[in-house]
Amino acid sequence: MKIGIMGCGVISNQYIKDIQRLYKDLEIYMVADVKTEAAEHTAEEYGIPLWGSPEQLLACSEAELIINLTPPVMHTDINRKILQAGKHVYCEKPFALSLEDALEIQSLAKERNLAVGCAPDTFLGSSMSTCKKLIEDGWIGKPLYVSANMINAGVETWHPRPEAFYEKGGGPLFDMGPYYFSALVNLFGPVRSVYAAARKGFEERTIYTKERFGNKIAVNTPTHFSTIVEMKNGVLANMNFSFDIAKSTMPMLEIYGTDGTLEAPDPNMAGGTPKIYRREQMLAECFGGKDQCDGGFCSLPELYQDVGSFVRGAGVQDMVTKLSKDQKEDAQIAVHVVDIITSIFKSAESGMPQELVTTIGEK
Ligand SMILES: NC(=O)c1ccc[n+]([C@@H]2O[C@H](COP(=O)([O-])OP(=O)(O)OC[C@H]3O[C@@H](n4cnc5c(N)ncnc54)[C@H](O)[C@@H]3O)[C@@H](O)[C@H]2O)c1
């Protein structure tokens, strides 16, 4: 399938490299950007046949699917235009900044008989697929609780345009929440309710990238969230999302079951080795047995092919494979994730738990 890319910024490089490296039945045929010079530069760098303005890409009859890699505030508007142009769309996360927008795009795709997909696709990677199989095979017994912590010092150390991360639609929850919630929902099914509190640790941030070193940015959105997420199947997740903390030893994702603990790899990455601690190890240690593994946790092999840790494009390939079987991706998980995120904002603002209104296929 010939595809187009809308938005030639930081992440477009990863998409283009990985799709050209891994998915031979996808051809990146055209790239576009409001800054046409960025599109021209990208086309030249990666040998892409066509480049142009957003309007030219929407009018390109050969591109059947467009990957939307624009900033989050643009996602709904551009997804709508892509669908109205009669093309399938795959959007970077977050799918939308409100549940209403997410539902509008989902139903527009259905009305037009087009497919709509959304990042992240990391949960399709070898590490999270292995974790899913380990849980389903009973390695930790019945899952009870989750501890997840997306904690860092913000994006101003590496992103050339960090402003959007500190405006509405930015912050750690919209930016990184989709990786963690997509993984959680993929493992345990839909979320029932959320309860949260939010803070802004700093009123302004200092840019550290070379070109703009020392510039200050105002912070106009919360940058720290403490949340309790209750899954419909009863699993209780305690999750923190923060751009305010320089260093932490909290686990990125740990899952506690009746028979043991699973230390999952970073949900932001597609590859990585899961580790298991089985409850009987504790009994062996209590009765004088010797701990055989490093820190008690045993690394288990990834059961699926690891094509790299920081990779993109599996979700696009998945959509196109489904289309070849007459199935249309409908962004069910992405819409539910937007519901989770916006409900956390509502809970933090009201101080009250929030029930979700959307669901996905129950597990
Ligand atoms: N940077 C990352 O590491 C990363 C990782 C995963 C996901 N993402 C997601 O990818 C998306 C893009 O992020 P980025 O870091 O590449 O941003 P970026 O700011 O580097 O690039 C965005 C590009 O979109 C272009 N653009 C803006 N409005 C447009 C419009 N109306 N039509 C066409 N082009 C337009 C901009 O000119 C810019 O070149 C975001 O949703 C982000 O959450 C980024």
Short mmCIF file of C-alpha atoms and ligand atoms in Angstrom, two decimals:
data_model
loop_
_atom_site.label_atom_id
_atom_site.label_comp_id
_atom_site.label_asym_id
_atom_site.label_seq_id
_atom_site.Cartn_x
_atom_site.Cartn_y
_atom_site.Cartn_z
CA MET A 1 0.00 0.00 0.00
CA LYS A 2 1.22 3.51 -0.81
CA ILE A 3 1.07 5.69 2.26
CA GLY A 4 1.66 9.34 3.14
CA ILE A 5 3.10 11.05 6.22
CA MET A 6 1.65 14.31 7.52
CA GLY A 7 4.12 16.15 9.77
CA CYS A 8 7.89 15.82 9.26
CA GLY A 9 9.13 16.48 12.81
CA VAL A 10 11.16 14.44 15.32
CA ILE A 11 9.17 11.17 15.31
CA SER A 12 8.71 11.04 11.51
CA ASN A 13 12.36 9.92 11.24
CA GLN A 14 11.67 6.84 13.36
CA TYR A 15 8.52 5.92 11.43
CA ILE A 16 10.23 6.27 8.07
CA LYS A 17 13.36 4.32 9.04
CA ASP A 18 11.40 1.49 10.66
CA ILE A 19 8.74 1.17 7.95
CA GLN A 20 11.42 1.15 5.23
CA ARG A 21 13.46 -1.40 7.24
CA LEU A 22 10.69 -3.74 8.39
CA TYR A 23 7.50 -3.52 6.35
CA LYS A 24 8.11 -4.21 2.68
CA ASP A 25 4.43 -4.08 1.71
CA LEU A 26 4.19 -0.42 2.85
CA GLU A 27 5.63 2.25 0.58
CA ILE A 28 6.06 5.76 1.96
CA TYR A 29 5.03 7.56 -1.21
CA MET A 30 4.62 11.17 -0.08
CA VAL A 31 5.49 13.35 2.93
CA ALA A 32 3.92 16.71 3.81
CA ASP A 33 4.29 19.46 6.37
CA VAL A 34 3.01 23.01 6.85
CA LYS A 35 6.69 23.83 6.58
CA THR A 36 7.17 22.45 3.08
CA GLU A 37 10.95 22.76 3.42
CA ALA A 38 10.76 20.14 6.22
CA ALA A 39 8.86 17.81 3.86
CA GLU A 40 11.39 18.41 1.08
CA HIS A 41 14.30 17.70 3.42
CA THR A 42 12.65 14.48 4.69
CA ALA A 43 11.86 13.27 1.15
CA GLU A 44 15.45 13.86 0.07
CA GLU A 45 16.94 12.19 3.13
CA TYR A 46 14.89 8.98 2.81
CA GLY A 47 14.38 8.76 -0.96
CA ILE A 48 10.62 9.37 -0.84
CA PRO A 49 9.12 10.06 -4.31
CA LEU A 50 6.86 13.05 -3.47
CA TRP A 51 6.72 15.89 -0.95
CA GLY A 52 4.45 18.89 -0.54
CA SER A 53 1.92 20.84 1.50
CA PRO A 54 -0.79 19.19 3.66
CA GLU A 55 -3.36 20.03 0.96
CA GLN A 56 -1.26 18.35 -1.73
CA LEU A 57 -0.98 15.18 0.35
CA LEU A 58 -4.75 15.10 0.96
CA ALA A 59 -5.23 15.42 -2.83
CA CYS A 60 -2.67 12.70 -3.66
CA SER A 61 -4.89 9.99 -5.16
CA GLU A 62 -2.28 7.24 -4.82
CA ALA A 63 -1.78 7.52 -1.05
CA GLU A 64 -4.45 5.28 0.49
CA LEU A 65 -3.45 5.76 4.14
CA ILE A 66 -1.97 8.77 5.92
CA ILE A 67 0.04 8.67 9.14
CA ASN A 68 -0.70 11.80 11.17
CA LEU A 69 2.49 12.88 12.98
CA THR A 70 1.50 16.46 13.78
CA PRO A 71 1.37 17.92 17.33
CA PRO A 72 -1.50 16.68 19.55
CA VAL A 73 -3.64 19.87 19.23
CA MET A 74 -3.82 19.27 15.47
CA HIS A 75 -4.77 15.58 15.59
CA THR A 76 -8.58 15.78 15.40
CA ASP A 77 -8.66 18.45 12.70
CA ILE A 78 -6.17 16.57 10.52
CA ASN A 79 -7.73 13.14 11.16
CA ARG A 80 -11.07 14.60 10.06
CA LYS A 81 -9.55 16.05 6.86
CA ILE A 82 -7.81 12.76 6.03
CA LEU A 83 -11.04 10.77 6.41
CA GLN A 84 -12.98 13.39 4.45
CA ALA A 85 -10.38 12.98 1.67
CA GLY A 86 -11.37 9.27 1.56
CA LYS A 87 -8.16 7.89 3.11
CA HIS A 88 -7.48 5.60 6.05
CA VAL A 89 -5.72 7.30 8.97
CA TYR A 90 -3.21 6.21 11.57
CA CYS A 91 -2.62 8.91 14.18
CA GLU A 92 0.16 9.41 16.71
CA LYS A 93 -0.93 9.54 20.33
CA PRO A 94 -2.88 11.04 21.94
CA PHE A 95 -5.76 10.21 19.59
CA ALA A 96 -7.66 13.35 20.71
CA LEU A 97 -7.72 15.85 23.56
CA SER A 98 -11.39 15.23 24.40
CA LEU A 99 -13.63 12.17 24.36
CA GLU A 100 -16.10 14.00 22.08
CA ASP A 101 -13.37 14.52 19.46
CA ALA A 102 -12.22 10.89 19.75
CA LEU A 103 -15.77 9.58 19.27
CA GLU A 104 -16.39 11.96 16.35
CA ILE A 105 -13.37 10.64 14.44
CA GLN A 106 -14.23 7.02 15.26
CA SER A 107 -17.78 7.42 13.92
CA LEU A 108 -16.67 9.44 10.87
CA ALA A 109 -14.37 6.54 9.89
CA LYS A 110 -17.21 4.07 10.32
CA GLU A 111 -19.60 6.24 8.28
CA ARG A 112 -17.04 6.48 5.45
CA ASN A 113 -16.12 2.79 5.66
CA LEU A 114 -12.48 3.67 6.38
CA ALA A 115 -10.03 2.36 8.95
CA VAL A 116 -8.74 4.48 11.84
CA GLY A 117 -5.84 3.47 14.02
CA CYS A 118 -3.76 5.16 16.66
CA ALA A 119 -0.41 4.90 18.42
CA PRO A 120 1.03 3.60 20.59
CA ASP A 121 1.83 0.27 18.99
CA THR A 122 4.47 -0.65 21.56
CA PHE A 123 2.07 -3.09 23.24
CA LEU A 124 2.22 -5.15 20.01
CA GLY A 125 5.99 -5.51 20.49
CA SER A 126 7.89 -8.56 21.68
CA SER A 127 8.19 -7.48 25.34
CA MET A 128 4.54 -6.73 26.05
CA SER A 129 3.37 -9.70 23.94
CA THR A 130 5.62 -11.90 26.08
CA CYS A 131 4.21 -10.39 29.30
CA LYS A 132 0.67 -11.04 28.07
CA LYS A 133 1.49 -14.68 27.37
CA LEU A 134 3.25 -15.14 30.73
CA ILE A 135 0.17 -13.80 32.55
CA GLU A 136 -2.23 -15.89 30.45
CA ASP A 137 -0.08 -18.98 31.07
CA GLY A 138 -0.40 -18.41 34.83
CA TRP A 139 3.20 -17.53 35.78
CA ILE A 140 1.99 -15.05 38.44
CA GLY A 141 -1.37 -16.69 39.14
CA LYS A 142 -4.41 -14.40 39.25
CA PRO A 143 -3.33 -10.77 38.69
CA LEU A 144 -4.34 -8.54 41.62
CA TYR A 145 -2.47 -5.22 41.53
CA VAL A 146 -0.28 -3.07 39.30
CA SER A 147 2.27 -0.41 40.13
CA ALA A 148 3.24 1.81 37.20
CA ASN A 149 5.42 4.89 37.26
CA MET A 150 6.25 7.10 34.31
CA ILE A 151 8.65 9.46 36.02
CA ASN A 152 11.20 11.81 34.48
CA ALA A 153 12.39 15.40 34.49
CA GLY A 154 10.48 16.50 31.38
CA VAL A 155 11.28 16.79 27.68
CA GLU A 156 13.18 20.10 27.59
CA THR A 157 16.52 18.28 27.74
CA TRP A 158 16.03 16.65 24.34
CA HIS A 159 12.99 17.90 22.35
CA PRO A 160 13.74 20.86 20.03
CA ARG A 161 10.16 22.23 20.46
CA PRO A 162 9.17 21.46 24.09
CA GLU A 163 6.49 24.23 24.47
CA ALA A 164 3.53 22.03 23.46
CA PHE A 165 4.38 19.57 26.26
CA TYR A 166 3.59 22.28 28.85
CA GLU A 167 0.33 23.52 27.29
CA LYS A 168 -3.19 22.01 27.30
CA GLY A 169 -2.96 18.60 25.65
CA GLY A 170 0.63 18.20 26.90
CA GLY A 171 1.94 17.11 30.30
CA PRO A 172 3.00 13.58 31.20
CA LEU A 173 -0.51 12.14 31.12
CA PHE A 174 -1.40 13.03 27.52
CA ASP A 175 2.17 12.45 26.37
CA MET A 176 3.09 9.17 28.10
CA GLY A 177 -0.22 7.90 29.52
CA PRO A 178 -1.22 6.26 26.20
CA TYR A 179 1.73 3.81 26.41
CA TYR A 180 0.87 2.73 29.94
CA PHE A 181 -2.91 2.62 29.53
CA SER A 182 -2.76 0.79 26.19
CA ALA A 183 -0.50 -1.84 27.81
CA LEU A 184 -2.79 -2.13 30.83
CA VAL A 185 -5.97 -2.44 28.77
CA ASN A 186 -4.30 -4.93 26.44
CA LEU A 187 -3.39 -7.11 29.45
CA PHE A 188 -6.51 -6.76 31.61
CA GLY A 189 -9.38 -5.33 29.53
CA PRO A 190 -11.34 -2.13 30.15
CA VAL A 191 -11.05 0.37 33.01
CA ARG A 192 -14.07 0.88 35.28
CA SER A 193 -13.12 4.05 37.17
CA VAL A 194 -10.26 6.41 38.03
CA TYR A 195 -9.38 8.57 41.01
CA ALA A 196 -6.60 11.15 40.79
CA ALA A 197 -4.81 14.20 42.13
CA ALA A 198 -2.57 16.50 40.08
CA ARG A 199 0.13 19.09 40.73
CA LYS A 200 2.36 21.52 38.87
CA GLY A 201 5.84 21.25 40.42
CA PHE A 202 7.36 24.17 38.49
CA GLU A 203 5.80 27.38 37.11
CA GLU A 204 8.41 27.57 34.35
CA ARG A 205 10.92 25.25 32.74
CA THR A 206 14.37 25.90 31.28
CA ILE A 207 15.27 24.54 27.83
CA TYR A 208 18.54 22.60 27.75
CA THR A 209 18.87 21.77 24.05
CA LYS A 210 21.88 23.38 22.36
CA GLU A 211 20.06 25.76 20.00
CA ARG A 212 17.81 27.31 22.65
CA PHE A 213 19.82 26.70 25.83
CA GLY A 214 18.57 28.80 28.76
CA ASN A 215 15.21 29.87 27.22
CA LYS A 216 12.29 29.73 29.67
CA ILE A 217 8.83 28.22 28.99
CA ALA A 218 5.70 28.87 31.07
CA VAL A 219 3.92 25.75 32.39
CA ASN A 220 0.17 25.83 31.71
CA THR A 221 -0.83 22.24 32.52
CA PRO A 222 -0.32 19.86 35.48
CA THR A 223 2.98 18.00 35.33
CA HIS A 224 2.47 15.41 38.08
CA PHE A 225 -0.46 12.97 38.51
CA SER A 226 -1.05 10.36 41.23
CA THR A 227 -3.81 8.01 40.11
CA ILE A 228 -5.73 4.93 41.16
CA VAL A 229 -7.15 3.00 38.23
CA GLU A 230 -9.71 0.25 38.81
CA MET A 231 -10.05 -2.28 36.01
CA LYS A 232 -13.42 -3.92 35.27
CA ASN A 233 -11.90 -7.32 36.08
CA GLY A 234 -11.02 -6.08 39.59
CA VAL A 235 -7.29 -5.43 39.10
CA LEU A 236 -6.26 -2.26 40.94
CA ALA A 237 -3.48 -0.11 39.46
CA ASN A 238 -1.56 2.57 41.29
CA MET A 239 0.04 4.86 38.68
CA ASN A 240 2.18 8.02 38.78
CA PHE A 241 2.93 10.24 35.80
CA SER A 242 5.46 13.00 36.32
CA PHE A 243 7.68 15.46 34.46
CA ASP A 244 8.80 16.91 37.80
CA ILE A 245 11.19 14.28 39.19
CA ALA A 246 14.88 14.06 38.27
CA LYS A 247 15.43 10.48 39.45
CA SER A 248 13.34 7.67 40.93
CA THR A 249 13.70 3.99 41.79
CA MET A 250 9.97 3.23 41.36
CA PRO A 251 9.19 0.39 38.91
CA MET A 252 8.03 1.37 35.42
CA LEU A 253 5.51 -1.45 35.39
CA GLU A 254 5.14 -4.23 37.96
CA ILE A 255 2.25 -6.67 38.10
CA TYR A 256 1.47 -8.54 41.31
CA GLY A 257 -0.45 -11.83 41.20
CA THR A 258 -1.48 -14.51 43.68
CA ASP A 259 1.56 -16.64 42.68
CA GLY A 260 4.23 -14.05 42.01
CA THR A 261 5.39 -10.72 40.59
CA LEU A 262 6.06 -9.78 36.97
CA GLU A 263 8.52 -6.94 36.38
CA ALA A 264 7.55 -5.78 32.89
CA PRO A 265 9.89 -3.81 30.59
CA ASP A 266 9.29 -0.13 29.79
CA PRO A 267 5.83 0.16 28.12
CA ASN A 268 7.22 3.00 25.98
CA MET A 269 9.49 0.49 24.24
CA ALA A 270 8.68 -2.47 21.99
CA GLY A 271 11.45 -4.79 23.19
CA GLY A 272 12.85 -5.78 26.58
CA THR A 273 13.14 -8.74 28.93
CA PRO A 274 10.41 -9.52 31.48
CA LYS A 275 11.42 -10.76 34.95
CA ILE A 276 9.49 -13.02 37.29
CA TYR A 277 9.59 -13.64 41.03
CA ARG A 278 7.56 -16.71 42.04
CA ARG A 279 5.89 -16.91 45.46
CA GLU A 280 7.56 -20.27 46.23
CA GLN A 281 10.97 -18.55 46.02
CA MET A 282 9.91 -16.56 49.10
CA LEU A 283 9.00 -19.80 50.91
CA ALA A 284 12.34 -21.37 49.92
CA GLU A 285 14.16 -18.30 51.26
CA CYS A 286 12.12 -18.44 54.52
CA PHE A 287 13.08 -22.07 55.04
CA GLY A 288 16.79 -21.54 54.39
CA GLY A 289 16.88 -22.16 50.64
CA LYS A 290 19.29 -20.13 48.56
CA ASP A 291 18.07 -17.41 46.20
CA GLN A 292 19.20 -18.58 42.75
CA CYS A 293 18.46 -15.40 40.84
CA ASP A 294 19.75 -11.86 40.81
CA GLY A 295 17.68 -9.94 43.39
CA GLY A 296 15.17 -12.77 43.42
CA PHE A 297 13.86 -11.91 39.93
CA CYS A 298 14.55 -14.34 37.06
CA SER A 299 14.77 -12.97 33.52
CA LEU A 300 12.63 -14.87 31.03
CA PRO A 301 13.30 -14.89 27.29
CA GLU A 302 11.26 -12.73 24.92
CA LEU A 303 9.00 -15.18 23.12
CA TYR A 304 8.54 -13.08 19.98
CA GLN A 305 10.96 -11.50 17.54
CA ASP A 306 12.59 -8.37 18.94
CA VAL A 307 13.00 -5.91 16.07
CA GLY A 308 14.34 -3.14 18.29
CA SER A 309 13.34 -1.28 21.41
CA PHE A 310 12.48 2.20 20.15
CA VAL A 311 10.60 1.26 16.98
CA ARG A 312 7.46 2.52 15.27
CA GLY A 313 5.18 1.26 12.50
CA ALA A 314 3.82 -2.08 13.75
CA GLY A 315 0.39 -0.48 14.26
CA VAL A 316 0.31 0.75 10.64
CA GLN A 317 1.33 -2.67 9.37
CA ASP A 318 -1.33 -4.26 11.60
CA MET A 319 -4.03 -1.97 10.15
CA VAL A 320 -2.97 -2.75 6.59
CA THR A 321 -2.87 -6.51 7.28
CA LYS A 322 -6.40 -6.27 8.69
CA LEU A 323 -7.55 -4.32 5.61
CA SER A 324 -6.24 -7.11 3.39
CA LYS A 325 -8.56 -9.45 5.31
CA ASP A 326 -11.49 -7.04 4.96
CA GLN A 327 -11.29 -5.96 8.61
CA LYS A 328 -11.25 -2.29 9.60
CA GLU A 329 -9.33 -1.05 12.62
CA ASP A 330 -11.68 1.21 14.61
CA ALA A 331 -9.44 2.76 17.31
CA GLN A 332 -11.41 1.14 20.15
CA ILE A 333 -8.42 1.09 22.52
CA ALA A 334 -7.38 4.65 21.59
CA VAL A 335 -10.87 6.01 22.32
CA HIS A 336 -10.93 4.20 25.68
CA VAL A 337 -7.47 5.60 26.50
CA VAL A 338 -8.70 9.15 25.77
CA ASP A 339 -11.64 8.42 28.10
CA ILE A 340 -9.19 7.27 30.83
CA ILE A 341 -6.97 10.35 30.46
CA THR A 342 -9.78 12.91 30.36
CA SER A 343 -11.50 11.17 33.31
CA ILE A 344 -8.25 11.48 35.32
CA PHE A 345 -8.23 15.22 34.58
CA LYS A 346 -11.89 15.45 35.71
CA SER A 347 -11.14 13.50 38.87
CA ALA A 348 -8.12 15.67 39.71
CA GLU A 349 -10.20 18.83 39.18
CA SER A 350 -13.27 17.64 41.12
CA GLY A 351 -11.60 15.51 43.80
CA MET A 352 -14.13 12.78 42.99
CA PRO A 353 -13.70 9.33 41.40
CA GLN A 354 -14.91 9.13 37.78
CA GLU A 355 -16.65 6.22 36.08
CA LEU A 356 -15.65 5.71 32.45
CA VAL A 357 -18.28 5.94 29.73
CA THR A 358 -16.52 3.84 27.07
CA THR A 359 -15.36 0.24 27.16
CA ILE A 360 -13.58 -2.30 24.97
CA GLY A 361 -14.09 -6.04 24.38
CA GLU A 362 -14.21 -7.48 27.95
CA LYS A 363 -11.50 -9.87 29.19
N1 LIG B 1 9.19 13.00 19.56
C1 LIG B 1 8.99 11.79 20.01
O1 LIG B 1 9.94 11.09 20.49
C2 LIG B 1 7.64 11.17 19.93
C3 LIG B 1 7.54 9.84 20.28
C4 LIG B 1 6.32 9.22 20.15
C5 LIG B 1 5.24 9.94 19.73
N2 LIG B 1 5.32 11.25 19.41
C6 LIG B 1 4.10 11.95 18.97
O2 LIG B 1 4.24 12.29 17.59
C7 LIG B 1 3.57 13.52 17.30
C8 LIG B 1 4.56 14.48 16.72
O3 LIG B 1 5.60 14.67 17.64
P1 LIG B 1 7.03 15.23 17.20
O4 LIG B 1 7.88 15.09 18.40
O5 LIG B 1 7.46 14.62 15.93
O6 LIG B 1 6.63 16.78 16.98
P2 LIG B 1 7.43 17.90 16.16
O7 LIG B 1 7.01 19.20 16.71
O8 LIG B 1 8.88 17.56 16.12
O9 LIG B 1 6.85 17.72 14.67
C9 LIG B 1 5.54 18.03 14.27
C10 LIG B 1 5.55 18.44 12.81
O10 LIG B 1 4.20 18.66 12.38
C11 LIG B 1 4.18 19.81 11.55
N3 LIG B 1 2.83 20.38 11.54
C12 LIG B 1 2.24 21.18 12.46
N4 LIG B 1 0.98 21.47 12.08
C13 LIG B 1 0.77 20.84 10.90
C14 LIG B 1 -0.33 20.75 10.02
N5 LIG B 1 -1.48 21.40 10.29
N6 LIG B 1 -0.22 20.01 8.89
C15 LIG B 1 0.95 19.37 8.62
N7 LIG B 1 2.04 19.43 9.42
C16 LIG B 1 1.95 20.14 10.55
C17 LIG B 1 5.23 20.73 12.16
O11 LIG B 1 5.68 21.71 11.23
C18 LIG B 1 6.33 19.74 12.56
O12 LIG B 1 7.27 19.54 11.52
C19 LIG B 1 2.94 13.97 18.62
O13 LIG B 1 1.61 13.54 18.68
C20 LIG B 1 3.77 13.24 19.69
O14 LIG B 1 3.02 12.99 20.86
C21 LIG B 1 6.51 11.89 19.49
#
